[in-house]
XYZ file of C-alpha atoms in Angstrom:
603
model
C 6.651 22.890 29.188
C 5.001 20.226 30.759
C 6.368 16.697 29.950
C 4.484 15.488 27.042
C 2.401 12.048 26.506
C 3.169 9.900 23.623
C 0.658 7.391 22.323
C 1.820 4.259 23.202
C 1.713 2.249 19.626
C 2.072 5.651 17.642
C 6.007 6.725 17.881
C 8.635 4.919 15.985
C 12.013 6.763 14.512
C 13.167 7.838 11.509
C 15.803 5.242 11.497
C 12.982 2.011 11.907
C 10.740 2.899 9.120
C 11.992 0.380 6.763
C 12.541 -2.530 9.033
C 10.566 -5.238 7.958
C 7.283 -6.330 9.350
C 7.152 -9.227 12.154
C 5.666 -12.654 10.708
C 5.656 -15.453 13.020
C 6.357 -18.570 11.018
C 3.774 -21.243 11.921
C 4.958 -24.702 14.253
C 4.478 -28.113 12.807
C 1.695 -28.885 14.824
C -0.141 -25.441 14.340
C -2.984 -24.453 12.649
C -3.230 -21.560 10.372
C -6.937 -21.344 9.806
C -9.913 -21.997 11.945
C -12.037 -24.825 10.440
C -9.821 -26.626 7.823
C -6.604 -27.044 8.850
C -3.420 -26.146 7.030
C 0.052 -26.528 8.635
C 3.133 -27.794 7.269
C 2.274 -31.187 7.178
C -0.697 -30.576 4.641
C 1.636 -27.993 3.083
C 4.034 -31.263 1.895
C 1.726 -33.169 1.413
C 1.376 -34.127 -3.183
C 2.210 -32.969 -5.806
C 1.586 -28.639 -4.627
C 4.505 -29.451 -2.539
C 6.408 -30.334 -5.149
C 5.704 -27.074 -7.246
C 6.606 -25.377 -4.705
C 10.019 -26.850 -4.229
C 10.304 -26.600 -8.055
C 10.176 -23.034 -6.996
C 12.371 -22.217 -4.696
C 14.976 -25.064 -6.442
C 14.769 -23.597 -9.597
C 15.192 -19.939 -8.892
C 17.808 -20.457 -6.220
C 20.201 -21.562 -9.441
C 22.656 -19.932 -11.508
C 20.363 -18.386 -14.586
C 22.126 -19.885 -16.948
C 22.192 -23.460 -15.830
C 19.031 -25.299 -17.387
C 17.408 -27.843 -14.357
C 16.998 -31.747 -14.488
C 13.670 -32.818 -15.341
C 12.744 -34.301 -11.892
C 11.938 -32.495 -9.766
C 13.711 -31.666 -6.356
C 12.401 -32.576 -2.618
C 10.540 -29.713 -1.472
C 11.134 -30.346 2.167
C 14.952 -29.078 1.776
C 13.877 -25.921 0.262
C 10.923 -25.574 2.342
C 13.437 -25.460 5.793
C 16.017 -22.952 3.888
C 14.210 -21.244 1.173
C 16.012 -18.502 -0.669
C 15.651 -14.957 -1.328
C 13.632 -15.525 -4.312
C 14.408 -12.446 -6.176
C 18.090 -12.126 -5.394
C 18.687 -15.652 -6.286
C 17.157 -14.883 -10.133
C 20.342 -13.553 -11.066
C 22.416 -10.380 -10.844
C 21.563 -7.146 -11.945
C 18.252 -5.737 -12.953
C 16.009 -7.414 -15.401
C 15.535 -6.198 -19.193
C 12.913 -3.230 -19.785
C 9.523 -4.561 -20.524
C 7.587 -3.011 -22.407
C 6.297 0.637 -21.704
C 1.985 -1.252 -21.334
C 3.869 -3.340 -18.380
C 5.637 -0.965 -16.551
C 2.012 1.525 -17.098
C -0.189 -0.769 -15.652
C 2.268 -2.393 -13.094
C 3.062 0.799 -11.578
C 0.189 2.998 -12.168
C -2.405 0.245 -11.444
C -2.242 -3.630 -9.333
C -0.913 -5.656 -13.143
C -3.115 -6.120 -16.250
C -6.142 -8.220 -16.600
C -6.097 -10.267 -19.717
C -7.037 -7.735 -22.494
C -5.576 -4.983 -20.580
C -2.133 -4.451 -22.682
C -3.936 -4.471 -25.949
C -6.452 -1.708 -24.966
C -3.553 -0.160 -23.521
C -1.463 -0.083 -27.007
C -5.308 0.721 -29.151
C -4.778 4.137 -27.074
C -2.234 5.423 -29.525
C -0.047 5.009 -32.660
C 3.478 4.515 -30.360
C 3.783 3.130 -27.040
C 4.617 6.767 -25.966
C 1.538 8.316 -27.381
C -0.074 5.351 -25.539
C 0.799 6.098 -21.849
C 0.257 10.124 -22.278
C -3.667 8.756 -23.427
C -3.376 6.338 -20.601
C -2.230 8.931 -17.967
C -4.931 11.324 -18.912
C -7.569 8.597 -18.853
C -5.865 7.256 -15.389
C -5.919 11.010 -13.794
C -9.888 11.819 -14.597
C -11.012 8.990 -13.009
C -14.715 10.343 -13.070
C -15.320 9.961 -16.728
C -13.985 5.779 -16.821
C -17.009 3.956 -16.907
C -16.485 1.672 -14.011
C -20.120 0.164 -13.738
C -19.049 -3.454 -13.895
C -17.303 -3.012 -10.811
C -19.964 -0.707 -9.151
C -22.383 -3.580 -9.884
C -19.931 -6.167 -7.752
C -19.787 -3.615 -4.814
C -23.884 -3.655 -4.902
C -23.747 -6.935 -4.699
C -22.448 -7.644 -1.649
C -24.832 -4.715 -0.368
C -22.467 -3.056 2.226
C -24.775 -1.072 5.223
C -22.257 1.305 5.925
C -20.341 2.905 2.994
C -22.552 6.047 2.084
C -23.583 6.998 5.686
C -22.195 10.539 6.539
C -19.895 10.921 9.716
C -22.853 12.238 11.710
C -24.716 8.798 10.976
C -21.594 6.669 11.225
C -21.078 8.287 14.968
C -24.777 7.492 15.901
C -25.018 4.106 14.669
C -21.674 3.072 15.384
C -20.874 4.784 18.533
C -23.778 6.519 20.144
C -26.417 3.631 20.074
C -27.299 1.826 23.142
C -25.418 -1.574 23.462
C -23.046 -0.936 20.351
C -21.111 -4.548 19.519
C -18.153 -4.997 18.490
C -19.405 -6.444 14.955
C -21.059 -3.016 15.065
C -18.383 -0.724 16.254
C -16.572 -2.681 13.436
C -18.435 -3.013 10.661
C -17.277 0.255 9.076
C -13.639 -0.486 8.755
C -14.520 -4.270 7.619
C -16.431 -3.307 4.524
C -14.301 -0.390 3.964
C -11.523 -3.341 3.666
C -13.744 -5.397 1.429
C -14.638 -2.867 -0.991
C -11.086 -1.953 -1.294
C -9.710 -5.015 -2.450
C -12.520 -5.538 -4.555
C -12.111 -2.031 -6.388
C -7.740 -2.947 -6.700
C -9.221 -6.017 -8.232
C -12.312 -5.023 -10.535
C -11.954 -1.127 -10.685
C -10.572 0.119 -13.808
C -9.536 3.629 -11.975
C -6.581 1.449 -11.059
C -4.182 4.721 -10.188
C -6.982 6.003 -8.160
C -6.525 2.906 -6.003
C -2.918 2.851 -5.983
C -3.116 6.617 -5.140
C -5.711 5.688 -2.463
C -3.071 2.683 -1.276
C -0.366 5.486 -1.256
C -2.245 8.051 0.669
C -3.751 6.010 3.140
C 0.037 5.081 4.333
C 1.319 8.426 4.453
C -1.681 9.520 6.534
C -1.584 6.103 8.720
C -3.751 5.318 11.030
C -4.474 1.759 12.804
C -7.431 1.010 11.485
C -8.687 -1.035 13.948
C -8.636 1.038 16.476
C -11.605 1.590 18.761
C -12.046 5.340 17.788
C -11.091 4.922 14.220
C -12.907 1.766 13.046
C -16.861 2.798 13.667
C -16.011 6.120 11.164
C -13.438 4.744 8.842
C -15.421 4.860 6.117
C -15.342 8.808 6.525
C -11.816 8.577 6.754
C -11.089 6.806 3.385
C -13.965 8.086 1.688
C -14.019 12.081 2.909
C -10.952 12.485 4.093
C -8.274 10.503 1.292
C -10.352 9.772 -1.828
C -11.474 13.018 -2.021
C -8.375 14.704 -2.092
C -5.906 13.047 -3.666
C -5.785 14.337 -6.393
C -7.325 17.970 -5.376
C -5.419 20.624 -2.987
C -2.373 18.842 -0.384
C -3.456 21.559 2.352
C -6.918 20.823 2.037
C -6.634 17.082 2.362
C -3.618 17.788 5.250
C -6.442 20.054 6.869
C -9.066 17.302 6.855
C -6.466 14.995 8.249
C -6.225 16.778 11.160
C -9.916 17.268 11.947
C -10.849 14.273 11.308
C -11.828 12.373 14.127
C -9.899 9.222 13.383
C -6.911 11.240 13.414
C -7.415 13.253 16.418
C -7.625 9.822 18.375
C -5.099 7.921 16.683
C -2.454 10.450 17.263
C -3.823 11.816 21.071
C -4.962 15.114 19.808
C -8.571 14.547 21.182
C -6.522 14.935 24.676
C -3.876 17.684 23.647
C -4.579 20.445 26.089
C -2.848 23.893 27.539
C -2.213 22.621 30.772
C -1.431 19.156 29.450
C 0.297 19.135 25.734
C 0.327 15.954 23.861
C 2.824 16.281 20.943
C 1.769 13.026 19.385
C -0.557 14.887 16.410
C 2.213 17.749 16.537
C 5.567 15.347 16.059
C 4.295 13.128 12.963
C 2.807 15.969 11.269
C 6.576 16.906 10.828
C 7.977 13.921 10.589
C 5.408 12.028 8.372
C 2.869 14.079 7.306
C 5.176 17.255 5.823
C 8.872 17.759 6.480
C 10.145 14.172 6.995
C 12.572 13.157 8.845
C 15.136 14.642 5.968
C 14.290 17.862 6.864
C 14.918 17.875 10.934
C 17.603 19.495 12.276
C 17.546 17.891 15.663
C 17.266 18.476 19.166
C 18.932 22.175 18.815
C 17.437 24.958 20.777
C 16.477 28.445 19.937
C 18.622 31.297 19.817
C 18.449 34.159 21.719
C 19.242 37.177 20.298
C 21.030 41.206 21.738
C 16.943 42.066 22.218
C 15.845 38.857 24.276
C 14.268 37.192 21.948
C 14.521 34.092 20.306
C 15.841 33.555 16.795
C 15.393 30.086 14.791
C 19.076 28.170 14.416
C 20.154 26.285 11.076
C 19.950 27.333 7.334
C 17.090 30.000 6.046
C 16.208 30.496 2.435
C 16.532 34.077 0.932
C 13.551 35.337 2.964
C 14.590 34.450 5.820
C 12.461 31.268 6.670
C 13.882 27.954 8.348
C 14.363 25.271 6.006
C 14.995 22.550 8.271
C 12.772 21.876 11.667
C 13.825 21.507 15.266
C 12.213 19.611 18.166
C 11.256 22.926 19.317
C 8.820 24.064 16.493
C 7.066 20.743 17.654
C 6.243 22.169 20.847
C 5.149 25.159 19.465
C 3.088 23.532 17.461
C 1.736 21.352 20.056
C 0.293 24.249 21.463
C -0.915 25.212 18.599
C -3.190 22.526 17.991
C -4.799 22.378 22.055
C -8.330 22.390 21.945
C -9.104 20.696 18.637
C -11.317 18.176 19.774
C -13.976 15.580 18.271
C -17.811 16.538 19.378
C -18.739 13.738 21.568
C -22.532 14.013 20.393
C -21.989 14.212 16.884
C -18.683 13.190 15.892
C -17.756 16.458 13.665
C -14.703 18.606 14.184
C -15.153 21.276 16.799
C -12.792 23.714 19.164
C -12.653 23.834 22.724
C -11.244 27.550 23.514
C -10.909 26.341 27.335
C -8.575 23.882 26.298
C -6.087 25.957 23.908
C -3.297 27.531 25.398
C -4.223 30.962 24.347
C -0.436 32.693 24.468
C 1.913 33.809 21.730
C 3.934 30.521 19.823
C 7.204 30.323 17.502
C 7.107 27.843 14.772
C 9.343 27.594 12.218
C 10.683 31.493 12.823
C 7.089 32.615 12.579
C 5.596 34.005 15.746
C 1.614 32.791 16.104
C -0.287 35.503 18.000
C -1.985 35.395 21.131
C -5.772 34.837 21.389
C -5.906 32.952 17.893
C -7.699 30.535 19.312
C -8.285 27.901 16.532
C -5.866 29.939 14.001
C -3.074 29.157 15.411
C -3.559 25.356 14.113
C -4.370 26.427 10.677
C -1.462 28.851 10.663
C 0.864 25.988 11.079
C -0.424 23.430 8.266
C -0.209 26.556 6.029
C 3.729 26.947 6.767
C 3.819 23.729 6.465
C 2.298 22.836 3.318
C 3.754 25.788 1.372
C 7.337 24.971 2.552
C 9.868 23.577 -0.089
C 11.391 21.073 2.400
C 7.161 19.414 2.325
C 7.163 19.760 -1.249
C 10.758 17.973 -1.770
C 9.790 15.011 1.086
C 5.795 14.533 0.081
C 7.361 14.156 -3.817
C 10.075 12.213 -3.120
C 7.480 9.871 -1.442
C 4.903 9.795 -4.361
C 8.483 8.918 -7.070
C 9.424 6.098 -4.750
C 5.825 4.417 -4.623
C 5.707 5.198 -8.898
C 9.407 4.244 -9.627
C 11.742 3.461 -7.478
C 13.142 3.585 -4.105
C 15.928 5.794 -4.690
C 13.841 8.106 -7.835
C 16.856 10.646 -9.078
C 16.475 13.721 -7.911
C 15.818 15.281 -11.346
C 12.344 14.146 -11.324
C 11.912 14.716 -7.536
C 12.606 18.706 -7.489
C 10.795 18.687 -10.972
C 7.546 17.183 -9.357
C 8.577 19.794 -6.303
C 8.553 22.487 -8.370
C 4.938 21.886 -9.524
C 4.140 21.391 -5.886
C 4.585 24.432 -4.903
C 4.041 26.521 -8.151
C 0.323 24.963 -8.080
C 0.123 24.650 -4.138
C -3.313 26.910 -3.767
C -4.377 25.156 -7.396
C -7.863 22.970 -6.712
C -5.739 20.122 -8.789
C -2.296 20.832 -7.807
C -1.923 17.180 -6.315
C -3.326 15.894 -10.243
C -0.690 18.183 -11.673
C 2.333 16.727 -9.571
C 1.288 13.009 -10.374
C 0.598 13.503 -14.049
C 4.404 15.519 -13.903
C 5.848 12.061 -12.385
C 4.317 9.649 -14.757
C 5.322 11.672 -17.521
C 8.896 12.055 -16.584
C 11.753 9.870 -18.563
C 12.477 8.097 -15.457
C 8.889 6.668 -15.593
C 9.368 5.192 -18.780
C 12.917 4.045 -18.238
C 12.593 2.507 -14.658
C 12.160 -1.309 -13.587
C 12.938 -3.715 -11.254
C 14.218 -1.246 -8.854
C 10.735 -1.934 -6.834
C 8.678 -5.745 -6.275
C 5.153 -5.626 -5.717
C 4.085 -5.393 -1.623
C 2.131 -7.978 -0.475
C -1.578 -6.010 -1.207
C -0.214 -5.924 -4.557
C 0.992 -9.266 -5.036
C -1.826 -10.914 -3.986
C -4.815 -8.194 -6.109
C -1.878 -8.526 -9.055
C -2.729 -12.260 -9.154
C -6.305 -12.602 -8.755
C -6.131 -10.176 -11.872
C -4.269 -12.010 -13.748
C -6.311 -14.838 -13.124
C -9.213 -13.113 -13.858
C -10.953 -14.886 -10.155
C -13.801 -14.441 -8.749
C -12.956 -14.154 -5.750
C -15.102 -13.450 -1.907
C -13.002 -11.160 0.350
C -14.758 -12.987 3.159
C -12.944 -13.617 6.770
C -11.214 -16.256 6.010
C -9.754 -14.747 2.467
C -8.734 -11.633 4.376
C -6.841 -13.233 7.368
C -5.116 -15.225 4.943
C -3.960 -13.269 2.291
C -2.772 -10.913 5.250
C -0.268 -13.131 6.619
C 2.392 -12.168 3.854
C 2.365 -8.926 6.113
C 0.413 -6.299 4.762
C -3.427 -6.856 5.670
C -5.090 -3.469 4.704
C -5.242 -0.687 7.097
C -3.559 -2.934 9.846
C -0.164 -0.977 10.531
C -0.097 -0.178 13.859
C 2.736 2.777 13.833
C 1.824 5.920 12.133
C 4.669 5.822 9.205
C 2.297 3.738 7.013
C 3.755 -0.035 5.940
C 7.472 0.346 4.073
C 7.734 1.021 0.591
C 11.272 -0.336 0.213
C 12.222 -3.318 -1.984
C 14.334 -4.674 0.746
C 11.205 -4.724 3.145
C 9.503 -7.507 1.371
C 12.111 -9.748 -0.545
C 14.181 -11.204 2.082
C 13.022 -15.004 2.853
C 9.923 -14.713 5.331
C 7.681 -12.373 3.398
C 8.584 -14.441 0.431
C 7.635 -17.998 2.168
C 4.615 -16.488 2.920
C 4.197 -15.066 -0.919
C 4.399 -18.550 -1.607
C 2.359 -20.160 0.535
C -0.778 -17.961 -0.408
C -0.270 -18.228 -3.765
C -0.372 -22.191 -3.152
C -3.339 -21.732 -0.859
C -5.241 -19.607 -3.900
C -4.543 -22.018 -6.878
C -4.773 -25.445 -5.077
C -6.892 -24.767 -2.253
C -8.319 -28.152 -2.163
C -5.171 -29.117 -0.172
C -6.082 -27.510 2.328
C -9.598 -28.543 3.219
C -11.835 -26.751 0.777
C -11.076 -23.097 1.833
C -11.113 -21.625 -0.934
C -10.735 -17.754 -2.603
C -13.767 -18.402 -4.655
C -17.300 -17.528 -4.382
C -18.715 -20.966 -6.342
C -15.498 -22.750 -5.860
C -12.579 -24.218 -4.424
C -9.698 -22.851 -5.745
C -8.885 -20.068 -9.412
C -9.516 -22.478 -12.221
C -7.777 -22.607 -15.634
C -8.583 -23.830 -18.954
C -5.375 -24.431 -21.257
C -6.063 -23.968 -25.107
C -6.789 -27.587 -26.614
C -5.022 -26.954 -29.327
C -1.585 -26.230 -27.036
C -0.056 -29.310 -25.690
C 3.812 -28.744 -26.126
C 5.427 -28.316 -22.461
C 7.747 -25.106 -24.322
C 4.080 -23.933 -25.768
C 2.371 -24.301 -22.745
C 5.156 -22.475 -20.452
C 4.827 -19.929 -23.289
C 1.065 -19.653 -24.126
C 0.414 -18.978 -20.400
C 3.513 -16.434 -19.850
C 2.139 -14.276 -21.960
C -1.679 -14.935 -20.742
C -0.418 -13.491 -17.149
C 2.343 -11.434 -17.539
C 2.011 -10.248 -20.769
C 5.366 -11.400 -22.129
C 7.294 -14.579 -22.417
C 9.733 -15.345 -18.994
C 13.397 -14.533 -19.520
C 15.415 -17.669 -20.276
C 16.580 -18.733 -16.911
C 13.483 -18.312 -15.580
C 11.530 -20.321 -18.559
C 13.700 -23.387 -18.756
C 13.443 -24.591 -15.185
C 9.342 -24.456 -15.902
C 9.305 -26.099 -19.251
C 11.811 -28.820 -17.184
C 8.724 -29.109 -14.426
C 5.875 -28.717 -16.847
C 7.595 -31.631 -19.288
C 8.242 -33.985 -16.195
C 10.887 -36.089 -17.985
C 9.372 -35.622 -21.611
C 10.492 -34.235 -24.281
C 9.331 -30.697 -24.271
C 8.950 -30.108 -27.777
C 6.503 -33.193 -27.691
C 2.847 -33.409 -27.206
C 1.901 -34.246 -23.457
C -1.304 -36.533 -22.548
C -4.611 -34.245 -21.585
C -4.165 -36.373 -17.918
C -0.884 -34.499 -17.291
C -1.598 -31.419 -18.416
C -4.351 -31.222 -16.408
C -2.908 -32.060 -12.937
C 0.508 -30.233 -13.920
C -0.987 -26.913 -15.435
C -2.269 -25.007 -11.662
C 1.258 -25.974 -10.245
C 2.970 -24.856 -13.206
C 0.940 -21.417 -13.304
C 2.223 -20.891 -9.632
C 6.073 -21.024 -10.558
C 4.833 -18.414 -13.105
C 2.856 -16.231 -10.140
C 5.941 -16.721 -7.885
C 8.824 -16.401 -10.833
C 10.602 -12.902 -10.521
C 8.702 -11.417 -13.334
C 5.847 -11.396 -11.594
C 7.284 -9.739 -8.754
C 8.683 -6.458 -10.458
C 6.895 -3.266 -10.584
């Protein structure tokens, strides 16, 4: 076989898909933002700098040493800030309870209100998330009109034009911009972080978040960002919780896809194994499942046998690089219409001969059977099942889930894997399992989540405009922005070591105290998320308290309370009243030790 072509941003090993994502910490003398400026010099500057040392200070010490009153330089902890979560103490934190770890995990954190409508679903917390789960999986039938009436608002062009239209007025018409090329992927961006806000299908957004990364694409791509919105609305939201072979089929027609991954160029006389490599690796099998560079065997009768272990009917469980050049071949000739943008096949460009994939000889003269053969081996294989599962219980609890609750969702997988909801059936088996319940702290929020986790929680009003996006994305997850095609890591690791979590910090400065920083604020009306403290609560320990349980939805563990009652007194007593003055100016500072505590981090 000719030597194959690789996409040159597409291929990255098994072995790097958990290395953490490059952020370039800014210079002194740098500016972050166009317009107003922020760099470290404003970020020092009063009395956010202080919170923010507070932070770091107070969370870098033993948990059960209580901190001074005063409150520490920040410039010290801003040059050598600590891993945040690590420092909070060994061990795993206490089980919340079973409302926090529901709509943590199955949704972006509560909105105030949220954990009491959550416990009005039934007469035991159990009873509770089985109600919530159902509700959750149908999203159809949760009356979500308060946030369809904020997505009208901003009256997107492009969100409910078919592919055909999308292709004409984003590709085919005469003198096509680049703010028109790209106006498909930016409001498909905008609505989605407005739905993880407002929605209140919050699983159908996490599963959305989910599926997008296991079917990655770059976004931003010149191919992929005029029909985007086909690709997230057509292609993900409408399957994910419908049939994995139909969705896994659309994937590969789609014409985002066939660009990303080089398919559009895959030919007989000039294979491209890009498509053909990650839908083993990434898409079905996983890396878990590959066998390695071992070649065929041939048997007494000339022909060639598959190597490695077979199940009792005699089919490969585990893949070699050689069933990726079969199915390379496979998959020549699917190609995007250049007039219209749909799917179509281009028999002059499939290699037309006999294949062996995965033990299974392919037929000549298939023509474009021979693709649809191979995502039907591969989506009723076990080894897909195991890997796609395993994936789904490490974004819903943890990122080693046991492997009870992995074969159990498996098992569904593939008894259900020509059901219409088989994909509803294997979620709802997940979030019912006892590791569900039982499971915390063994994942922290990714930056998306963080940062859609506190603007609920804050109940904000926010504007994903420009300026929001690009900032909010420097923690090192802006949306649909992953250039390699294993999706952004879903490993704990990944995003609590100390640059994602200076970063953490600095937006969640930049969102409460904006003012700082020029003006440039997250709010429509305003300059930075406003709060109102109770009049009647003026204690620094009822304050700490009153607001704990406002945004997380239970009080902060003891060595994480004490150093903000120290910061919120300021050298008082806490137990004592403090002036309105102080609680003013202290109260957004104090709200962002909460935001970046480790409580708020878990999921």
């Amino acid at each position: 076989m000719k030597e194959v072509q690789y996409h040159p941003t597409a291929r990255l090993s098994s072995s790097e898909t958990s290395i953490a994502p490059t952020i370039v910490p800014q210079s002194t003398e740098e500016a972050i933002v166009s317009g107003p400026q922020l760099n470290r010099r404003h970020l020092l500057q009063g009395s956010s700098a202080v919170a923010a040392g507070t932070l770091l200070s107070v969370l870098a010490a033993p948990p059960t040493t209580a901190q001074s009153a005063s409150p520490p330089q920040a410039v010290p902890a801003m040059r050598d800030p600590q891993n945040v979560l690590a420092a909070a103490g060994a061990g795993l934190p206490d089980l919340p309870a079973l409302g926090i770890i529901a709509l943590n995990r199955m949704g972006f954190g509560p909105r105030p209100g949220d954990l009491d409508a959550f416990n009005a679903l039934g007469n035991s917390p159990t009873a509770a998330l089985e109600a919530y789960i159902e509700q959750q999986l149908n999203p159809a039938a949760i009356d979500d009109s308060a946030c369809d009436a904020i997505l009208a608002s901003y009256q997107f062009q492009t969100l409910n034009k078919s592919l055909n239209q999308l292709w004409a007025d984003h590709i085919k018409a005469p003198q096509v911009t680049y703010e028109t090329r790209t106006q498909p992927i930016r409001e498909t961006e905008k609505a989605t972080f407005l739905k993880a806000v407002y929605s209140k299908r919050q699983l159908q957004e996490v599963l959305a978040d989910f599926w997008f990364n296991h079917f990655n694409i770059q976004g931003w791509d010149s191919w992929a960002a005029p029909v985007f919105v086909h690709y997230d609305r057509d292609v993900i939201r409408s399957n994910m919780l419908g049939n994995f072979r139909q969705m896994l089929g659309m994937v590969a027609q789609s014409p985002a896809m066939l660009y990303y991954l080089d398919n559009q160029s895959n030919s007989g006389g000039n294979p491209n194994e890009n498509y053909a490599r990650e839908l083993f690796e990434l898409h079905t099998l996983g890396a878990e499942n590959y066998l390695g560079v071992v070649p065929l065997i041939v048997n007494s009768n000339g022909g060639f046998e598959h190597p490695g272990p077979k199940d009792a009917n005699g089919r490969p469980l585990l893949y070699v690089d050689d069933d990726v050049y079969g199915a390379t071949t496979c998959f020549t000739g699917w190609r995007v219409n250049g007039d219209t943008g749909s799917f179509t096949f281009d028999s002059a460009a499939h290699f037309p001969y006999q294949k062996l994939v995965l033990g299974q000889a392919i037929p000549a003269a298939q023509g474009i059977k021979d693709g649809n053969d191979v995502l039907d081996l591969l989506a009723h294989h076990p080894g897909a099942a195991r890997f796609i599962c395993r994936k789904l219980c490490r974004r819903l609890i943890s990122d080693n889930p046991p492997e009870r609750v992995v074969q159990a969702a498996a098992d569904v997988f593939l008894a259900n894997v020509n059901a219409p909801d088989q994909l509803k059936q294997v979620t709802r088996t997940i979030l019912l399992s006892e590791e569900f319940r039982t499971t915390w702290g063994e994942k922290i929020k990714r930056p998306f989540e963080y940062v859609v986790s506190l603007l609920r929680a804050a109940q904000a009003d926010f504007a994903p405009d420009d300026g929001f996006l690009w900032f909010t994305g420097i923690i090192g997850q802006r949306l649909f922005s992953w250039q390699p095609p294993n999706g952004y890591p879903d490993f704990k690791t990944t995003w609590s070591s100390t640059m994602p979590m200076l970063q953490r910090w600095r937006v969640c400065n930049w969102l409460l105290n904006s003012w700082t920083y020029g003006g440039n604020g997250p709010n429509k009306d305003d300059l930075r998320i406003r709060f109102t403290n109770p009049p009647s609560v003026k204690k620094p320990t009822a304050i700490v308290d009153t607001w704990s349980l406002t945004l997380l939805g239970r009080l902060l563990p003891d060595n994480e309370r004490q150093p903000v009652i120290d910061f919120m007194a300021g050298g008082r007593n806490p137990n004592f009243d403090l002036p309105d003055d102080q609680i003013a100016e202290r109260l957004p500072f104090m709200i962002g030790l909460i935001f970046m505590s480790p409580s708020f981090q878990w999921r």
